[in-house]
JSON list of C-alpha atoms in Angstrom, two decimals:
[
{"chain": "A", "resi": 1, "resn": "MET", "atom": "CA", "xyz": [-57.56, -179.16, -22.02]},
{"chain": "A", "resi": 2, "resn": "LEU", "atom": "CA", "xyz": [-60.96, -177.99, -23.19]},
{"chain": "A", "resi": 3, "resn": "ALA", "atom": "CA", "xyz": [-60.86, -174.93, -20.95]},
{"chain": "A", "resi": 4, "resn": "SER", "atom": "CA", "xyz": [-57.75, -173.74, -22.77]},
{"chain": "A", "resi": 5, "resn": "MET", "atom": "CA", "xyz": [-59.53, -174.09, -26.12]},
{"chain": "A", "resi": 6, "resn": "GLY", "atom": "CA", "xyz": [-61.73, -171.08, -25.38]},
{"chain": "A", "resi": 7, "resn": "THR", "atom": "CA", "xyz": [-65.05, -170.62, -23.65]},
{"chain": "A", "resi": 8, "resn": "LEU", "atom": "CA", "xyz": [-67.42, -173.43, -24.52]},
{"chain": "A", "resi": 9, "resn": "PRO", "atom": "CA", "xyz": [-71.12, -172.62, -24.67]},
{"chain": "A", "resi": 10, "resn": "ASP", "atom": "CA", "xyz": [-73.46, -174.10, -22.07]},
{"chain": "A", "resi": 11, "resn": "ILE", "atom": "CA", "xyz": [-74.89, -177.28, -23.58]},
{"chain": "A", "resi": 12, "resn": "ALA", "atom": "CA", "xyz": [-78.40, -176.59, -22.27]},
{"chain": "A", "resi": 13, "resn": "ALA", "atom": "CA", "xyz": [-78.48, -173.33, -24.25]},
{"chain": "A", "resi": 14, "resn": "LEU", "atom": "CA", "xyz": [-77.63, -175.02, -27.56]},
{"chain": "A", "resi": 15, "resn": "SER", "atom": "CA", "xyz": [-80.19, -175.74, -30.25]},
{"chain": "A", "resi": 16, "resn": "PHE", "atom": "CA", "xyz": [-80.34, -179.29, -31.56]},
{"chain": "A", "resi": 17, "resn": "GLU", "atom": "CA", "xyz": [-78.37, -178.28, -34.65]},
{"chain": "A", "resi": 18, "resn": "GLU", "atom": "CA", "xyz": [-75.68, -176.48, -32.64]},
{"chain": "A", "resi": 19, "resn": "ALA", "atom": "CA", "xyz": [-75.32, -179.41, -30.25]},
{"chain": "A", "resi": 20, "resn": "LEU", "atom": "CA", "xyz": [-75.11, -181.90, -33.12]},
{"chain": "A", "resi": 21, "resn": "LYS", "atom": "CA", "xyz": [-72.36, -179.86, -34.81]},
{"chain": "A", "resi": 22, "resn": "ALA", "atom": "CA", "xyz": [-70.47, -179.61, -31.51]},
{"chain": "A", "resi": 23, "resn": "LEU", "atom": "CA", "xyz": [-70.83, -183.38, -31.07]},
{"chain": "A", "resi": 24, "resn": "GLU", "atom": "CA", "xyz": [-69.51, -183.98, -34.58]},
{"chain": "A", "resi": 25, "resn": "ASP", "atom": "CA", "xyz": [-66.51, -181.75, -33.75]},
{"chain": "A", "resi": 26, "resn": "VAL", "atom": "CA", "xyz": [-65.84, -183.73, -30.57]},
{"chain": "A", "resi": 27, "resn": "VAL", "atom": "CA", "xyz": [-66.02, -187.04, -32.45]},
{"chain": "A", "resi": 28, "resn": "ARG", "atom": "CA", "xyz": [-63.68, -185.72, -35.14]},
{"chain": "A", "resi": 29, "resn": "LYS", "atom": "CA", "xyz": [-61.12, -184.63, -32.51]},
{"chain": "A", "resi": 30, "resn": "LEU", "atom": "CA", "xyz": [-61.34, -187.94, -30.68]},
{"chain": "A", "resi": 31, "resn": "GLU", "atom": "CA", "xyz": [-61.03, -189.97, -33.89]},
{"chain": "A", "resi": 32, "resn": "SER", "atom": "CA", "xyz": [-57.94, -188.03, -34.94]},
{"chain": "A", "resi": 33, "resn": "GLY", "atom": "CA", "xyz": [-56.11, -189.48, -31.95]},
{"chain": "A", "resi": 34, "resn": "GLU", "atom": "CA", "xyz": [-54.09, -186.29, -31.59]},
{"chain": "A", "resi": 35, "resn": "ALA", "atom": "CA", "xyz": [-55.59, -185.04, -28.33]},
{"chain": "A", "resi": 36, "resn": "PRO", "atom": "CA", "xyz": [-53.62, -185.74, -25.14]},
{"chain": "A", "resi": 37, "resn": "LEU", "atom": "CA", "xyz": [-55.18, -188.22, -22.71]},
{"chain": "A", "resi": 38, "resn": "ASP", "atom": "CA", "xyz": [-56.61, -185.63, -20.29]},
{"chain": "A", "resi": 39, "resn": "GLU", "atom": "CA", "xyz": [-58.15, -183.64, -23.14]},
{"chain": "A", "resi": 40, "resn": "SER", "atom": "CA", "xyz": [-59.56, -186.84, -24.66]},
{"chain": "A", "resi": 41, "resn": "ILE", "atom": "CA", "xyz": [-61.28, -187.64, -21.38]},
{"chain": "A", "resi": 42, "resn": "GLU", "atom": "CA", "xyz": [-62.78, -184.14, -21.23]},
{"chain": "A", "resi": 43, "resn": "LEU", "atom": "CA", "xyz": [-63.83, -184.39, -24.88]},
{"chain": "A", "resi": 44, "resn": "TYR", "atom": "CA", "xyz": [-65.49, -187.74, -24.24]},
{"chain": "A", "resi": 45, "resn": "ALA", "atom": "CA", "xyz": [-67.41, -186.33, -21.25]},
{"chain": "A", "resi": 46, "resn": "ARG", "atom": "CA", "xyz": [-68.55, -183.29, -23.26]},
{"chain": "A", "resi": 47, "resn": "GLY", "atom": "CA", "xyz": [-69.51, -185.54, -26.16]},
{"chain": "A", "resi": 48, "resn": "ASP", "atom": "CA", "xyz": [-71.63, -187.69, -23.87]},
{"chain": "A", "resi": 49, "resn": "ALA", "atom": "CA", "xyz": [-73.38, -184.60, -22.49]},
{"chain": "A", "resi": 50, "resn": "LEU", "atom": "CA", "xyz": [-73.97, -183.32, -26.04]},
{"chain": "A", "resi": 51, "resn": "ARG", "atom": "CA", "xyz": [-75.38, -186.71, -27.08]},
{"chain": "A", "resi": 52, "resn": "ALA", "atom": "CA", "xyz": [-77.77, -186.70, -24.11]},
{"chain": "A", "resi": 53, "resn": "HIS", "atom": "CA", "xyz": [-78.88, -183.14, -24.95]},
{"chain": "A", "resi": 54, "resn": "CYS", "atom": "CA", "xyz": [-79.55, -184.08, -28.58]},
{"chain": "A", "resi": 55, "resn": "GLN", "atom": "CA", "xyz": [-81.51, -187.16, -27.49]},
{"chain": "A", "resi": 56, "resn": "LYS", "atom": "CA", "xyz": [-83.62, -185.07, -25.11]},
{"chain": "A", "resi": 57, "resn": "ARG", "atom": "CA", "xyz": [-84.41, -182.59, -27.91]},
{"chain": "A", "resi": 58, "resn": "LEU", "atom": "CA", "xyz": [-85.30, -185.45, -30.28]},
{"chain": "A", "resi": 59, "resn": "ASP", "atom": "CA", "xyz": [-87.53, -187.09, -27.67]},
{"chain": "A", "resi": 60, "resn": "ALA", "atom": "CA", "xyz": [-89.35, -183.80, -27.10]},
{"chain": "A", "resi": 61, "resn": "ALA", "atom": "CA", "xyz": [-89.86, -183.32, -30.83]},
{"chain": "A", "resi": 62, "resn": "GLN", "atom": "CA", "xyz": [-91.20, -186.85, -31.17]},
{"chain": "A", "resi": 63, "resn": "ALA", "atom": "CA", "xyz": [-93.64, -186.27, -28.33]},
{"chain": "A", "resi": 64, "resn": "ARG", "atom": "CA", "xyz": [-94.91, -183.11, -30.04]},
{"chain": "A", "resi": 65, "resn": "ILE", "atom": "CA", "xyz": [-95.39, -184.97, -33.30]},
{"chain": "A", "resi": 66, "resn": "GLU", "atom": "CA", "xyz": [-97.27, -187.75, -31.51]},
{"chain": "A", "resi": 67, "resn": "ALA", "atom": "CA", "xyz": [-99.51, -185.09, -29.94]},
{"chain": "A", "resi": 68, "resn": "ILE", "atom": "CA", "xyz": [-101.11, -184.42, -33.32]},
{"chain": "A", "resi": 69, "resn": "VAL", "atom": "CA", "xyz": [-104.72, -185.54, -33.16]},
{"chain": "A", "resi": 70, "resn": "SER", "atom": "CA", "xyz": [-106.03, -187.50, -36.16]},
{"chain": "A", "resi": 71, "resn": "ASP", "atom": "CA", "xyz": [-109.57, -188.13, -37.33]},
{"chain": "A", "resi": 72, "resn": "ARG", "atom": "CA", "xyz": [-110.88, -191.64, -38.00]},
{"chain": "A", "resi": 73, "resn": "ASP", "atom": "CA", "xyz": [-109.33, -191.55, -41.51]},
{"chain": "A", "resi": 74, "resn": "GLY", "atom": "CA", "xyz": [-105.92, -190.76, -40.05]},
{"chain": "A", "resi": 75, "resn": "LYS", "atom": "CA", "xyz": [-105.93, -187.15, -41.21]},
{"chain": "A", "resi": 76, "resn": "PRO", "atom": "CA", "xyz": [-104.57, -184.56, -38.77]},
{"chain": "A", "resi": 77, "resn": "VAL", "atom": "CA", "xyz": [-107.34, -182.35, -37.45]},
{"chain": "A", "resi": 78, "resn": "GLY", "atom": "CA", "xyz": [-105.48, -180.42, -34.79]},
{"chain": "A", "resi": 79, "resn": "THR", "atom": "CA", "xyz": [-103.19, -180.85, -31.86]},
{"chain": "A", "resi": 80, "resn": "ARG", "atom": "CA", "xyz": [-103.57, -181.48, -28.19]},
{"chain": "A", "resi": 81, "resn": "PRO", "atom": "CA", "xyz": [-101.48, -179.71, -25.56]},
{"chain": "A", "resi": 82, "resn": "PHE", "atom": "CA", "xyz": [-98.02, -181.14, -25.09]},
{"chain": "A", "resi": 83, "resn": "ASP", "atom": "CA", "xyz": [-96.83, -181.51, -21.52]},
{"chain": "A", "resi": 84, "resn": "GLU", "atom": "CA", "xyz": [-93.06, -180.83, -21.70]},
{"chain": "A", "resi": 85, "resn": "ALA", "atom": "CA", "xyz": [-92.63, -181.93, -18.09]},
{"chain": "A", "resi": 86, "resn": "SER", "atom": "CA", "xyz": [-93.30, -185.51, -19.14]},
{"chain": "A", "resi": 87, "resn": "ALA", "atom": "CA", "xyz": [-90.57, -185.46, -21.83]}
]
């Protein structure tokens, strides 16, 4: 089981890059087909949580990018505050 594989970091504390690497590791383990059924189920659940975390980070980054204010020629002239609660 995953618990026996060592202490896994809290997903919420992972950067996008760390979460993506962890997700890639989960996918690799699942695709190998060597994990027992119970471990595969735990891996799948962790992978889904990692995917959701990565998507949330990507959505927040996209919202920040969209917050860039452009002038009438489309050139960035500054930013407006980004409300993270809405992401």
